[in-house]
Coordinates of C-alpha atoms in Angstrom, one line a residue:
X1 CA 52.3 51.8 -60.8
X2 CA 53.4 48.8 -60.4
X3 CA 53.1 46.4 -63.6
X4 CA 50.9 43.8 -61.8
X5 CA 48.2 46.5 -61.1
X6 CA 48.8 47.0 -64.8
X7 CA 48.0 44.4 -65.8
X8 CA 44.7 44.1 -63.4
X9 CA 43.2 47.0 -64.9
X10 CA 43.7 45.7 -68.4
X11 CA 42.3 42.2 -67.2
X12 CA 39.7 44.0 -65.9
X13 CA 39.0 45.9 -69.4
X14 CA 38.4 42.7 -71.1
X15 CA 36.4 41.1 -68.2
X16 CA 34.2 44.2 -68.0
X17 CA 33.9 46.2 -71.7
X18 CA 34.1 43.1 -73.9
X19 CA 30.6 43.2 -74.4
X20 CA 30.7 47.1 -75.0
X21 CA 29.4 48.2 -78.1
X22 CA 33.4 49.0 -79.9
X23 CA 35.1 51.3 -81.8
X24 CA 38.5 52.9 -82.0
X25 CA 41.6 51.7 -84.1
X26 CA 43.9 49.3 -84.0
X27 CA 47.5 48.9 -81.9
X28 CA 50.4 46.8 -83.4
X29 CA 51.1 45.3 -86.9
X30 CA 46.8 45.1 -87.9
X31 CA 47.5 49.4 -87.2
X32 CA 45.5 50.9 -90.4
X33 CA 42.9 48.3 -90.5
X34 CA 39.2 50.0 -91.5
X35 CA 37.6 46.8 -92.0
X36 CA 34.3 47.6 -93.9
X37 CA 33.8 51.2 -93.1
X38 CA 33.7 52.3 -96.7
X39 CA 30.9 50.6 -97.2
X40 CA 27.7 50.0 -95.6
X41 CA 26.2 48.9 -92.3
X42 CA 24.0 45.8 -92.5
X43 CA 22.4 44.0 -89.6
X44 CA 21.8 40.0 -90.2
X45 CA 18.5 38.5 -89.0
X46 CA 18.9 34.9 -89.6
X47 CA 21.9 32.5 -89.8
X48 CA 21.8 32.5 -93.3
X49 CA 22.0 35.9 -93.9
X50 CA 25.0 36.1 -91.7
X51 CA 26.6 33.8 -94.0
X52 CA 25.9 36.1 -97.5
X53 CA 27.0 39.1 -95.9
X54 CA 29.9 37.6 -94.5
X55 CA 30.9 36.2 -97.9
X56 CA 29.4 39.0 -100.2
X57 CA 32.7 40.9 -102.1
X58 CA 31.4 44.3 -101.2
X59 CA 32.6 46.1 -98.0
X60 CA 30.3 45.9 -95.3
X61 CA 29.6 46.5 -91.6
X62 CA 28.1 43.6 -90.2
X63 CA 26.5 44.1 -87.3
X64 CA 25.5 41.3 -84.8
X65 CA 22.4 42.1 -82.7
X66 CA 21.1 39.6 -81.5
X67 CA 22.5 35.5 -81.1
X68 CA 22.5 33.9 -84.2
X69 CA 22.7 30.0 -83.4
X70 CA 23.6 27.3 -86.4
X71 CA 23.4 23.9 -84.3
X72 CA 21.5 21.7 -85.6
X73 CA 20.9 23.9 -89.1
X74 CA 23.1 21.5 -90.9
X75 CA 22.6 18.3 -89.3
X76 CA 24.5 15.7 -87.4
X77 CA 26.8 13.0 -87.9
X78 CA 27.0 9.8 -86.0
X79 CA 30.5 7.9 -86.8
X80 CA 33.0 5.5 -85.9
X81 CA 35.5 8.1 -84.1
X82 CA 39.0 7.7 -81.5
X83 CA 39.2 7.0 -78.0
X84 CA 42.3 8.0 -77.0
X85 CA 44.4 7.1 -74.2
X86 CA 44.3 9.7 -72.1
X87 CA 40.2 9.6 -72.1
X88 CA 40.1 6.5 -71.1
X89 CA 42.8 7.2 -68.4
X90 CA 40.9 10.3 -67.4
X91 CA 37.5 7.8 -67.1
X92 CA 39.6 5.1 -65.0
X93 CA 40.5 8.6 -62.5
X94 CA 36.9 9.1 -61.8
X95 CA 37.9 12.3 -60.7
X96 CA 34.5 14.6 -61.6
X97 CA 36.1 15.3 -65.2
X98 CA 35.3 14.2 -68.7
X99 CA 37.7 14.1 -71.8
X100 CA 37.6 14.5 -75.2
X101 CA 37.2 11.4 -78.5
X102 CA 38.2 12.2 -81.4
X103 CA 36.8 12.8 -84.7
X104 CA 39.4 10.9 -87.5
X105 CA 40.8 13.0 -89.8
X106 CA 41.3 11.1 -93.7
X107 CA 39.6 8.5 -92.4
X108 CA 42.6 6.9 -90.6
X109 CA 43.1 6.8 -86.7
X110 CA 46.9 6.2 -86.7
X111 CA 47.9 9.6 -89.0
X112 CA 45.0 11.6 -86.5
X113 CA 45.9 14.4 -84.0
X114 CA 44.9 13.7 -80.7
X115 CA 44.3 9.9 -81.5
X116 CA 47.0 8.5 -79.1
X117 CA 46.8 4.8 -78.4
X118 CA 42.9 5.1 -79.7
X119 CA 40.6 2.8 -79.5
X120 CA 36.8 2.9 -81.9
X121 CA 34.1 4.6 -80.1
X122 CA 30.7 6.4 -81.3
X123 CA 31.2 10.0 -81.7
X124 CA 28.0 12.4 -82.8
X125 CA 28.8 15.8 -84.1
X126 CA 27.0 18.9 -84.9
X127 CA 28.4 19.2 -89.0
X128 CA 27.9 22.9 -88.7
X129 CA 30.8 23.3 -86.4
X130 CA 33.0 22.0 -89.3
X131 CA 31.9 23.6 -92.1
X132 CA 33.5 27.7 -91.2
X133 CA 31.8 30.9 -92.5
X134 CA 34.0 32.7 -95.1
X135 CA 34.9 35.9 -94.2
X136 CA 36.0 37.9 -97.2
X137 CA 38.0 41.0 -97.5
X138 CA 37.1 44.7 -96.2
X139 CA 34.6 43.2 -93.3
X140 CA 33.8 44.9 -89.8
X141 CA 32.0 42.4 -88.0
X142 CA 31.0 43.8 -85.3
X143 CA 28.7 42.5 -82.1
X144 CA 26.6 45.2 -80.4
X145 CA 25.9 44.7 -76.0
X146 CA 26.2 41.2 -75.4
X147 CA 24.2 40.2 -78.2
X148 CA 27.1 39.2 -80.5
X149 CA 27.3 35.5 -80.1
X150 CA 27.9 33.5 -82.9
X151 CA 26.6 29.6 -81.6
X152 CA 28.3 26.7 -83.1
X153 CA 30.0 27.5 -86.4
X154 CA 33.4 29.1 -86.5
X155 CA 34.8 31.9 -89.3
X156 CA 37.5 31.4 -91.8
X157 CA 39.4 34.5 -92.7
X158 CA 40.0 34.8 -96.8
X159 CA 40.7 38.2 -97.5
X160 CA 42.4 42.0 -96.3
X161 CA 41.2 44.3 -94.1
X162 CA 39.1 42.5 -91.4
X163 CA 37.8 43.3 -88.3
X164 CA 36.2 40.8 -85.8
X165 CA 35.0 42.7 -82.7
X166 CA 32.9 42.5 -79.7
X167 CA 31.9 38.8 -81.1
X168 CA 31.7 35.7 -79.2
X169 CA 32.2 32.2 -80.6
X170 CA 31.3 29.3 -79.0
X171 CA 29.7 25.9 -78.5
X172 CA 31.9 24.1 -81.3
X173 CA 31.6 20.3 -80.2
X174 CA 33.9 21.0 -77.2
X175 CA 33.5 17.0 -76.5
X176 CA 35.5 15.9 -79.5
X177 CA 38.8 16.9 -80.9
X178 CA 38.9 18.0 -84.1
X179 CA 35.5 19.6 -83.3
X180 CA 35.3 23.0 -85.0
X181 CA 38.2 26.2 -84.9
X182 CA 37.2 29.3 -83.5
X183 CA 39.0 31.2 -86.2
X184 CA 41.1 30.1 -89.2
X185 CA 43.2 31.5 -91.6
X186 CA 45.3 30.3 -94.3
X187 CA 46.0 33.4 -96.1
X188 CA 44.5 35.2 -99.7
X189 CA 44.0 32.5 -102.8
X190 CA 44.0 29.7 -101.4
X191 CA 47.0 29.9 -99.3
X192 CA 49.5 31.1 -101.6
X193 CA 49.5 35.3 -100.3
X194 CA 49.6 36.5 -97.8
X195 CA 46.4 38.4 -96.0
X196 CA 47.4 42.0 -94.5
X197 CA 45.5 43.7 -91.7
X198 CA 43.3 41.6 -89.9
X199 CA 42.7 42.8 -86.3
X200 CA 40.7 40.9 -83.9
X201 CA 39.4 42.9 -80.8
X202 CA 37.4 42.3 -77.7
X203 CA 36.6 39.1 -78.7
X204 CA 35.6 36.3 -76.9
X205 CA 36.2 32.3 -77.2
X206 CA 35.2 29.2 -75.1
X207 CA 33.8 25.9 -75.6
X208 CA 36.0 24.6 -78.7
X209 CA 37.1 21.2 -80.0
X210 CA 40.5 22.1 -81.5
X211 CA 41.8 25.3 -81.1
X212 CA 40.6 29.5 -80.2
X213 CA 42.3 30.6 -83.4
X214 CA 44.9 28.6 -86.0
X215 CA 46.7 29.9 -89.0
X216 CA 48.6 28.3 -91.5
X217 CA 50.3 28.6 -94.9
X218 CA 51.0 31.9 -96.1
X219 CA 48.8 33.2 -93.4
X220 CA 48.6 37.2 -92.3
X221 CA 51.7 39.2 -92.4
X222 CA 49.8 41.8 -90.0
X223 CA 47.1 40.9 -87.1
X224 CA 46.6 42.0 -84.3
X225 CA 44.9 40.3 -81.4
X226 CA 43.7 42.3 -78.8
X227 CA 41.9 43.1 -75.7
X228 CA 40.0 39.5 -75.7
X229 CA 39.1 36.7 -73.4
X230 CA 40.3 33.4 -74.4
X231 CA 38.5 31.6 -71.9
X232 CA 39.6 27.4 -71.5
X233 CA 36.9 26.5 -68.5
X234 CA 34.9 22.9 -69.9
X235 CA 33.5 20.2 -69.2
X236 CA 35.8 18.0 -71.7
X237 CA 39.4 18.5 -71.6
X238 CA 42.0 16.6 -72.9
X239 CA 43.9 17.4 -69.7
X240 CA 41.2 15.6 -67.5
X241 CA 41.2 18.7 -65.1
X242 CA 38.5 21.1 -66.7
X243 CA 40.8 23.1 -68.6
X244 CA 41.1 23.3 -72.5
X245 CA 44.3 21.8 -74.1
X246 CA 43.8 23.0 -77.9
X247 CA 43.5 26.6 -78.1
X248 CA 46.2 28.5 -80.4
X249 CA 48.3 27.1 -83.3
X250 CA 50.2 29.8 -85.1
X251 CA 51.4 27.9 -88.3
X252 CA 52.6 29.5 -91.8
X253 CA 54.2 32.2 -92.4
X254 CA 52.4 34.9 -89.7
X255 CA 53.4 38.0 -88.0
X256 CA 51.2 38.6 -85.2
X257 CA 50.8 41.1 -81.9
X258 CA 49.1 39.5 -79.3
X259 CA 48.6 43.1 -76.7
X260 CA 46.3 43.0 -73.2
X261 CA 44.2 39.7 -73.8
X262 CA 43.1 37.1 -71.2
X263 CA 44.1 33.8 -71.3
X264 CA 42.7 31.5 -68.7
X265 CA 41.7 28.1 -67.9
X266 CA 43.8 26.3 -70.4
X267 CA 46.2 23.4 -69.7
X268 CA 48.1 23.4 -72.9
X269 CA 49.5 25.3 -76.5
X270 CA 48.3 28.9 -74.9
X271 CA 50.1 29.8 -77.4
X272 CA 51.7 27.3 -79.5
X273 CA 54.1 29.2 -82.4
X274 CA 56.0 27.7 -84.7
X275 CA 56.5 23.8 -84.6
X276 CA 56.0 23.5 -88.6
X277 CA 58.8 22.7 -91.2
X278 CA 57.2 25.3 -93.5
X279 CA 56.2 28.0 -90.3
X280 CA 58.2 31.4 -90.3
X281 CA 56.1 32.6 -87.4
X282 CA 57.2 36.3 -85.9
X283 CA 55.2 37.5 -83.0
X284 CA 55.1 40.3 -80.0
X285 CA 53.2 39.2 -77.1
X286 CA 52.7 42.0 -74.7
X287 CA 50.9 43.0 -71.7
X288 CA 49.1 39.9 -71.5
X289 CA 47.5 38.0 -68.6
X290 CA 47.4 34.3 -68.1
X291 CA 45.3 32.6 -65.5
X292 CA 44.9 29.0 -64.2
X293 CA 46.5 27.1 -66.3
X294 CA 47.0 23.7 -65.3
X295 CA 49.5 23.0 -68.1
X296 CA 52.2 25.0 -70.6
X297 CA 51.4 28.6 -72.2
X298 CA 54.1 28.9 -74.9
X299 CA 54.9 26.5 -76.5
X300 CA 57.8 27.4 -79.1
X301 CA 58.3 25.1 -82.0
X302 CA 61.1 25.6 -84.8
X303 CA 61.2 28.6 -87.2
X304 CA 59.5 30.7 -84.3
X305 CA 60.7 34.4 -83.2
X306 CA 58.8 35.5 -79.8
X307 CA 59.3 38.7 -77.5
X308 CA 57.2 38.5 -74.9
X309 CA 57.0 41.7 -72.4
X310 CA 55.0 42.9 -69.9
X311 CA 53.5 40.0 -69.7
X312 CA 51.5 38.8 -66.0
X313 CA 51.5 34.6 -65.1
X314 CA 49.2 33.9 -62.6
X315 CA 48.6 30.2 -61.1
X316 CA 50.4 28.9 -64.2
X317 CA 52.0 25.7 -63.4
X318 CA 54.6 25.8 -66.9
X319 CA 54.4 29.5 -68.9
X320 CA 56.9 27.8 -71.6
X321 CA 57.1 24.3 -72.5
X322 CA 60.6 22.4 -72.2
X323 CA 62.3 22.2 -75.7
X324 CA 65.7 23.9 -77.6
X325 CA 63.6 24.7 -80.8
X326 CA 62.5 28.3 -81.6
X327 CA 63.6 31.7 -80.4
X328 CA 61.9 33.6 -77.3
X329 CA 63.0 36.6 -75.4
X330 CA 61.2 36.8 -72.3
X331 CA 61.6 40.0 -70.8
X332 CA 63.1 40.1 -67.1
X333 CA 65.3 42.0 -64.7
X334 CA 68.0 42.3 -67.9
X335 CA 66.9 44.3 -70.2
X336 CA 69.0 43.3 -73.8
X337 CA 66.4 44.7 -75.9
X338 CA 67.5 48.1 -75.8
X339 CA 70.7 46.8 -77.7
X340 CA 68.8 45.2 -81.0
X341 CA 65.3 47.2 -80.4
X342 CA 66.8 50.7 -79.4
X343 CA 64.3 50.9 -76.0
X344 CA 63.5 48.8 -72.8
X345 CA 61.3 46.2 -72.7
X346 CA 59.1 45.8 -70.1
X347 CA 59.9 42.5 -67.5
X348 CA 57.2 40.4 -67.5
X349 CA 55.9 39.4 -63.9
X350 CA 55.3 35.6 -62.5
X351 CA 53.1 34.6 -59.2
X352 CA 52.2 31.3 -58.3
X353 CA 53.7 30.6 -61.3
X354 CA 56.7 28.3 -63.3
X355 CA 59.5 29.7 -64.6
X356 CA 59.6 32.0 -68.0
X357 CA 63.4 32.4 -69.3
X358 CA 64.3 33.3 -72.7
X359 CA 65.7 30.4 -75.2
X360 CA 67.7 32.0 -77.6
X361 CA 66.8 35.4 -77.1
X362 CA 69.4 37.2 -79.1
X363 CA 68.3 36.0 -81.8
X364 CA 64.1 36.8 -81.3
X365 CA 64.9 40.1 -80.8
X366 CA 67.6 40.3 -84.0
X367 CA 64.1 38.9 -86.1
X368 CA 62.1 41.0 -84.0
X369 CA 63.7 44.5 -85.1
X370 CA 63.9 43.2 -88.7

């Protein structure tokens, strides 16, 4: 079977079965994760009950059999925000697309990310999306069918052995930069020690103000992101084309596997790996499908080491952002993997897409081998 058909099968799995009641066990670095299997199974019936279960100190399987809509539960805020230059330019284009305004961070427009050339504007946002739910260790969050939906609030993972499976997180102030991250993690003990065994599987994330997934500080040293749908199609995009720009940021001391996912409708940071002076990020990115990306996918920065193999890019303008920092081995017709890993790597395939070539590839493979 040629690789593109194998990838198409993976894509079909993500699209058709992401709403199924999923079980199984993780591949990659999160192998061995059990979540809340040693505890009881609970079915929250309200948003407050869901918050309580996820923050509980006991192991739990938290089953979502309905939509939990947090919008309006914590009020809204209207304040002075930032209208960046790219939003003003988008408005002037009158091309049918809308861009994002920005929530000012720390009271300072000049140092707020995403607020380039900013002018003042009133912004209104839902407060719930800026206050994520805390998920403590030994938890499984599992949706049933298409019912496992969380609207208006994301998750902060703060413990070892966490599984999030078959859950759709959406509607996080998508009209505003800094409107909300879907999943955030910075490690245990306030970010001083790495979390272990984090498995994100068959999830869907859409219509967020900021990142699908963000890691920082001690982060996690054993995470797998698998079989998931990252949907960047949006009404408000910084790139003024209906594609979400702020997609993934992997900073901190992070080690992860990214396997069999569908990333589409984005225009940047899909994913952004490394680039922070305190980062040490090692990633194995395999058998994913990138489709309809109007900007760049991979953005590799300093202190990042990435092996990308068996991935499929369709209509992706720039699979790799320009630069010299970091280390990426993008498997192609040549195969250096045998020299470092003792096995062959599956070549990436590109259709109607830009180039995807290695950068300091030998260094990446040497680090992956560990």
